[in-house]
mmCIF file of C-alpha atoms and ligand atoms in Angstrom:
data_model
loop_
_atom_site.group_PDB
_atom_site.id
_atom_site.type_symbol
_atom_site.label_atom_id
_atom_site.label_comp_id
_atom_site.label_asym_id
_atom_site.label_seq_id
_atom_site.Cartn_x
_atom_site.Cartn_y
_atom_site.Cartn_z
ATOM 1 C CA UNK F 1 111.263 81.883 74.020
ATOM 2 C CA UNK F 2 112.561 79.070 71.436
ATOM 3 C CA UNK F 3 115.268 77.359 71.290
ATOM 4 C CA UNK F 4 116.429 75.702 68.010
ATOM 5 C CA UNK F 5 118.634 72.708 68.061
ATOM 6 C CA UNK F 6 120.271 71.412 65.085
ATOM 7 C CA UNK F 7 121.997 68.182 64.964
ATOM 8 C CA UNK F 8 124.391 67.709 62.097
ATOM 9 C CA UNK F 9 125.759 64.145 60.430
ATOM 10 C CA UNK F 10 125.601 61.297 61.597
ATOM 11 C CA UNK F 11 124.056 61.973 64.916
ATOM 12 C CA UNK F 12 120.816 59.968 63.558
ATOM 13 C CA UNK F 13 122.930 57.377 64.290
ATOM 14 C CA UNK F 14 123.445 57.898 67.701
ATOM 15 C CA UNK F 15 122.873 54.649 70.084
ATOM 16 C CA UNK F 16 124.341 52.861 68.013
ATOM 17 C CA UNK F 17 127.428 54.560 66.684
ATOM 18 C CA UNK F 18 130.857 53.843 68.301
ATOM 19 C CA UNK F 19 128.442 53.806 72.092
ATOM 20 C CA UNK F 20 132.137 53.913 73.874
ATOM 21 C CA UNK F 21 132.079 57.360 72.669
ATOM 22 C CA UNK F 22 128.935 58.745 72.402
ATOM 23 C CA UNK F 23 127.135 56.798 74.639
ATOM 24 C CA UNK F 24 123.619 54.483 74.269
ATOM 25 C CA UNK F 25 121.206 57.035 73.862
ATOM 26 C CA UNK F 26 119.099 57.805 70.955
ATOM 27 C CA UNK F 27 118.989 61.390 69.557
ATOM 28 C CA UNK F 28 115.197 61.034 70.007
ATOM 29 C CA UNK F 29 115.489 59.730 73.842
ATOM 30 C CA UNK F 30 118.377 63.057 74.128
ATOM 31 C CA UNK F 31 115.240 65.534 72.563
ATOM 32 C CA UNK F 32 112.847 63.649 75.380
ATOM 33 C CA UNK F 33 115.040 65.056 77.845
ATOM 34 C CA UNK F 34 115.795 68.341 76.358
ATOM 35 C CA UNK F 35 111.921 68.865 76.431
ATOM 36 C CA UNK F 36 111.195 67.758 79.606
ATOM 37 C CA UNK F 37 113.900 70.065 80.508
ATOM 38 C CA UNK F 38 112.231 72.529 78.494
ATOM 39 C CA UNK F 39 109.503 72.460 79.796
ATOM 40 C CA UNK F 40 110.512 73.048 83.521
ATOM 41 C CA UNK F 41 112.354 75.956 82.293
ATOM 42 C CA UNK F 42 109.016 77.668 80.808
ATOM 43 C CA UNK F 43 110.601 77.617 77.433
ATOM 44 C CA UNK F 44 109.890 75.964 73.929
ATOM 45 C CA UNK F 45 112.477 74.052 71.732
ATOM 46 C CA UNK F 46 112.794 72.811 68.066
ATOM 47 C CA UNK F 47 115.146 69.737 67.337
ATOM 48 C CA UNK F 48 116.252 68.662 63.895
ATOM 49 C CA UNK F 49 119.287 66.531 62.437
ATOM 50 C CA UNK F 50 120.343 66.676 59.092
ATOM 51 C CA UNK F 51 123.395 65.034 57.426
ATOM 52 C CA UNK F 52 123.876 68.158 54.626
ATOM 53 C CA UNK F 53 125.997 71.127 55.107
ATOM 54 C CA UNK F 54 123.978 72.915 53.410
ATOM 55 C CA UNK F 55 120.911 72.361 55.364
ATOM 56 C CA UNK F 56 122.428 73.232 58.435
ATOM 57 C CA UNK F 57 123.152 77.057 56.608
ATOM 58 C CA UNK F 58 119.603 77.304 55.367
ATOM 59 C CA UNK F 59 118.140 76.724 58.929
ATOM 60 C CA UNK F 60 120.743 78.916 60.574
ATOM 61 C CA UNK F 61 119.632 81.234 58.469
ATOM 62 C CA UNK F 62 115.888 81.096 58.995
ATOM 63 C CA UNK F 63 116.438 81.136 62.975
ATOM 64 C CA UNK F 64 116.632 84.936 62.608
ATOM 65 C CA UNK F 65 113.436 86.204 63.554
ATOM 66 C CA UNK F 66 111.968 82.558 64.783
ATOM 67 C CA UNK F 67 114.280 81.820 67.408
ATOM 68 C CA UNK F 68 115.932 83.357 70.265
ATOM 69 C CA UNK F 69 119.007 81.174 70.519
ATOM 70 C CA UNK F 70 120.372 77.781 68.485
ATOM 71 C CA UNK F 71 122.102 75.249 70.645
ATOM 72 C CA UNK F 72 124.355 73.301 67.673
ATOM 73 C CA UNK F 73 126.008 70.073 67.895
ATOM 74 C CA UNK F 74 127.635 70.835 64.037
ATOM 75 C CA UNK F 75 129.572 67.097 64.323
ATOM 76 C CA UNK F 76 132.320 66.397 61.858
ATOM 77 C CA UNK F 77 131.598 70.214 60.274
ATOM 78 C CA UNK F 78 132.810 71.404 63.598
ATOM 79 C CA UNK F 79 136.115 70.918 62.448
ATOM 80 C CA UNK F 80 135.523 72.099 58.504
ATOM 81 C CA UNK F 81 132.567 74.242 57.784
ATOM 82 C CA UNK F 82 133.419 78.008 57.131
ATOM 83 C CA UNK F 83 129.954 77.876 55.989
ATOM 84 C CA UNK F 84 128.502 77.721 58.781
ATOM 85 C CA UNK F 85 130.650 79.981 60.617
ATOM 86 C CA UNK F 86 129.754 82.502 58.433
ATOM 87 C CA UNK F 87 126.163 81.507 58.912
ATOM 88 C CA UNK F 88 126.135 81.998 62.736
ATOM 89 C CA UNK F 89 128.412 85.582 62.166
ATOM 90 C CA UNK F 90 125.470 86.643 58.976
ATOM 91 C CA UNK F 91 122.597 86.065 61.255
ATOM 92 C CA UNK F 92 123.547 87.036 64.973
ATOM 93 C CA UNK F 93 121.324 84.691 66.545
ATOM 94 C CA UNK F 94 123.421 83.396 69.764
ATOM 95 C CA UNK F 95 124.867 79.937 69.012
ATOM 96 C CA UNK F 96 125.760 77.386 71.935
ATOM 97 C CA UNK F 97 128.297 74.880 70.092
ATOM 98 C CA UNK F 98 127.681 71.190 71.855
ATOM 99 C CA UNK F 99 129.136 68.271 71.869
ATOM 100 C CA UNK F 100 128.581 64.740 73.066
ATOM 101 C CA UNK F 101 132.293 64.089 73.432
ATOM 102 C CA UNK F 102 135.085 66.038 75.017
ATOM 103 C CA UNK F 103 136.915 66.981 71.193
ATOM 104 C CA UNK F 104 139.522 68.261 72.791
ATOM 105 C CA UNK F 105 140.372 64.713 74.112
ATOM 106 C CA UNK F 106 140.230 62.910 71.351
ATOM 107 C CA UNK F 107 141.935 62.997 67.818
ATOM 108 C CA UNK F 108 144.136 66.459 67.160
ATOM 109 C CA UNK F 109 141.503 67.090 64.441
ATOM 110 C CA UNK F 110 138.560 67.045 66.960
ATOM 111 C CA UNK F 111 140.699 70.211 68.557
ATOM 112 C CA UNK F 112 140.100 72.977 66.085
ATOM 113 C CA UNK F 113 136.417 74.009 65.833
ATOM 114 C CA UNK F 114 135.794 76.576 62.578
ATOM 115 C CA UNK F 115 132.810 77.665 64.839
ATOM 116 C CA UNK F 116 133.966 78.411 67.876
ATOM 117 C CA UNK F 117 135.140 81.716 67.709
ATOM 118 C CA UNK F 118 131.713 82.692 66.269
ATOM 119 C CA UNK F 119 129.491 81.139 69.142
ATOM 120 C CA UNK F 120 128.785 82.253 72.498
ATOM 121 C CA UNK F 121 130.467 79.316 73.999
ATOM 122 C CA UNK F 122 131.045 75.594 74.184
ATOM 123 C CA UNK F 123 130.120 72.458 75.998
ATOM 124 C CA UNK F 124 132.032 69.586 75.300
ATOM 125 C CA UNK F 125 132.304 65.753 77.276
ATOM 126 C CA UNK F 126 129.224 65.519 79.156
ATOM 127 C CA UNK F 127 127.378 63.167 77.272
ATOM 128 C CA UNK F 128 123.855 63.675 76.523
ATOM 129 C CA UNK F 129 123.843 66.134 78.860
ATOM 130 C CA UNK F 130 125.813 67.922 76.967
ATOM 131 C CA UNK F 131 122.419 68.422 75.861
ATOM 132 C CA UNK F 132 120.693 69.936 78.902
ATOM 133 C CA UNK F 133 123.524 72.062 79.479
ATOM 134 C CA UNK F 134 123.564 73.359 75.845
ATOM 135 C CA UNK F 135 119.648 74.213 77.343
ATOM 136 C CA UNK F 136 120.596 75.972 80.287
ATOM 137 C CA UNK F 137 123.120 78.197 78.391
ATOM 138 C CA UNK F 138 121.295 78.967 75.503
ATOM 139 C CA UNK F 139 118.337 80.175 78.271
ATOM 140 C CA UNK F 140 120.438 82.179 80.123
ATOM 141 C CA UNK F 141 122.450 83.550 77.221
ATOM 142 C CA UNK F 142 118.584 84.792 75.982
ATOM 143 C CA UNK F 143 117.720 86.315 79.290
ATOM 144 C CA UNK F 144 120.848 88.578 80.084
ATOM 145 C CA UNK F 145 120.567 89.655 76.352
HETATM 146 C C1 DQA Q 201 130.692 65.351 67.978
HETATM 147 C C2 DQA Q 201 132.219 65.390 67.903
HETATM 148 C C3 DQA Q 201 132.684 65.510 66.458
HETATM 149 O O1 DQA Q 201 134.107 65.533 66.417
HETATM 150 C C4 DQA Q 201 132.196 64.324 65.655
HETATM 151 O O2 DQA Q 201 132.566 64.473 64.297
HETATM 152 C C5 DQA Q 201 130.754 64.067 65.799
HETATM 153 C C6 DQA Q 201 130.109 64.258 67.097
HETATM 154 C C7 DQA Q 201 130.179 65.091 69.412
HETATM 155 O O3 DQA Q 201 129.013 65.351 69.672
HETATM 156 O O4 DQA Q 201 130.941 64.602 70.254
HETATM 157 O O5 DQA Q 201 130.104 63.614 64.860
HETATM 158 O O6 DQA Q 201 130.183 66.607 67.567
#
C-alpha cells in the first residue's frame, strides 16, 4: 500500500516560516516521522512539495493507479483551487486534506476549504502531527475500502 503526500506552497519553508504558527519543524524532519510511522504501519509513502498549482493537478492525477490514498496539505490553494477539487473528484483516489494549523481558528479566509467537500475528511491544528494522523487515516480509509 502507498501513500502519496503532496505538500503545496510554501511549506518548503516550514521551520522557519511564521514558527508561532506552524511550528519549528522542517518538512523534511515532518517526512522522517511520517516514515518511521510508515514503516511501523507496514506501509510505503511518497512525499513531495511543490509551490505550482498546476503541479499539484498533474500528480493528483497520476496517483490513479500508483497510489492507494493521497494525504494533502493543499496550503493557501485550500482556500482557492477548483482545480484541484476537480482533480481529487476526476480521479477518485481517497484524499485526506491536512493541515498544520487549526484554519478554522485563524483568519475567516482560512475557513472555507474548495477541497473539502471532495475529500474523505480533514485534520486540522495538530501540528506536525497533523502529519501522522493524516497517516493513520489515509491507512485506514485504504483498508475498509
Ligand atoms: C496550511 C493552512 C493554510 O491556510 C496556509 O495557507 C498554509 C498552511 C496549514 O498547514 O496550516 O500555507 O495549510
Amino acid at each position: 500500500m502507498k501513500i502519496l503526500f503532496l505538500n503545496g506552497p510554501n511549506l518548503n519553508l516550514l521551520g522557519t516560516r511564521q514558527p508561532e504558527i506552524y511550528g519549528r519543524d522542517t518538512l523534511a524532519s515532518i517526512e522522517t516521522s511520517v516514515r518511521e510511522r510508515a514503516q511501523a504501519l507496514g506501509v510505503s509513502v511518497e512525499f513531495r512539495q511543490t509551490n505550482d498549482e498546476g503541479q499539484l493537478v498533474s500528480w493528483i492525477q497520476e496517483a490513479r493507479g500508483t497510489a492507494q490514498a493521497i494525504a494533502l496539505n493543499a496550503a493557501a490553494y485550500t482556500h482557492t483551487s477548483i482545480a484541484l477539487r476537480d482533480a481529487i473528484s476526476a480521479v477518485g483516489v481517497p484524499v485526506v486534506e491536512l493541515h498544520l494549523s487549526n484554519i478554522h481558528a485563524r483568519e475567516s479566509f482560512r475557513h472555507h476549504s474548495m477541497i473539502a467537500p471532495v475529500c474523505r475528511g480533514q485534520i486540522s491544528g495538530f501540528g506536525a502531527f497533523s502529519y501522522i494522523l493524516a497517516l493513520e487515516a489515509a491507512v485506514n480509509v485504504c483498508k475498509t475500502a
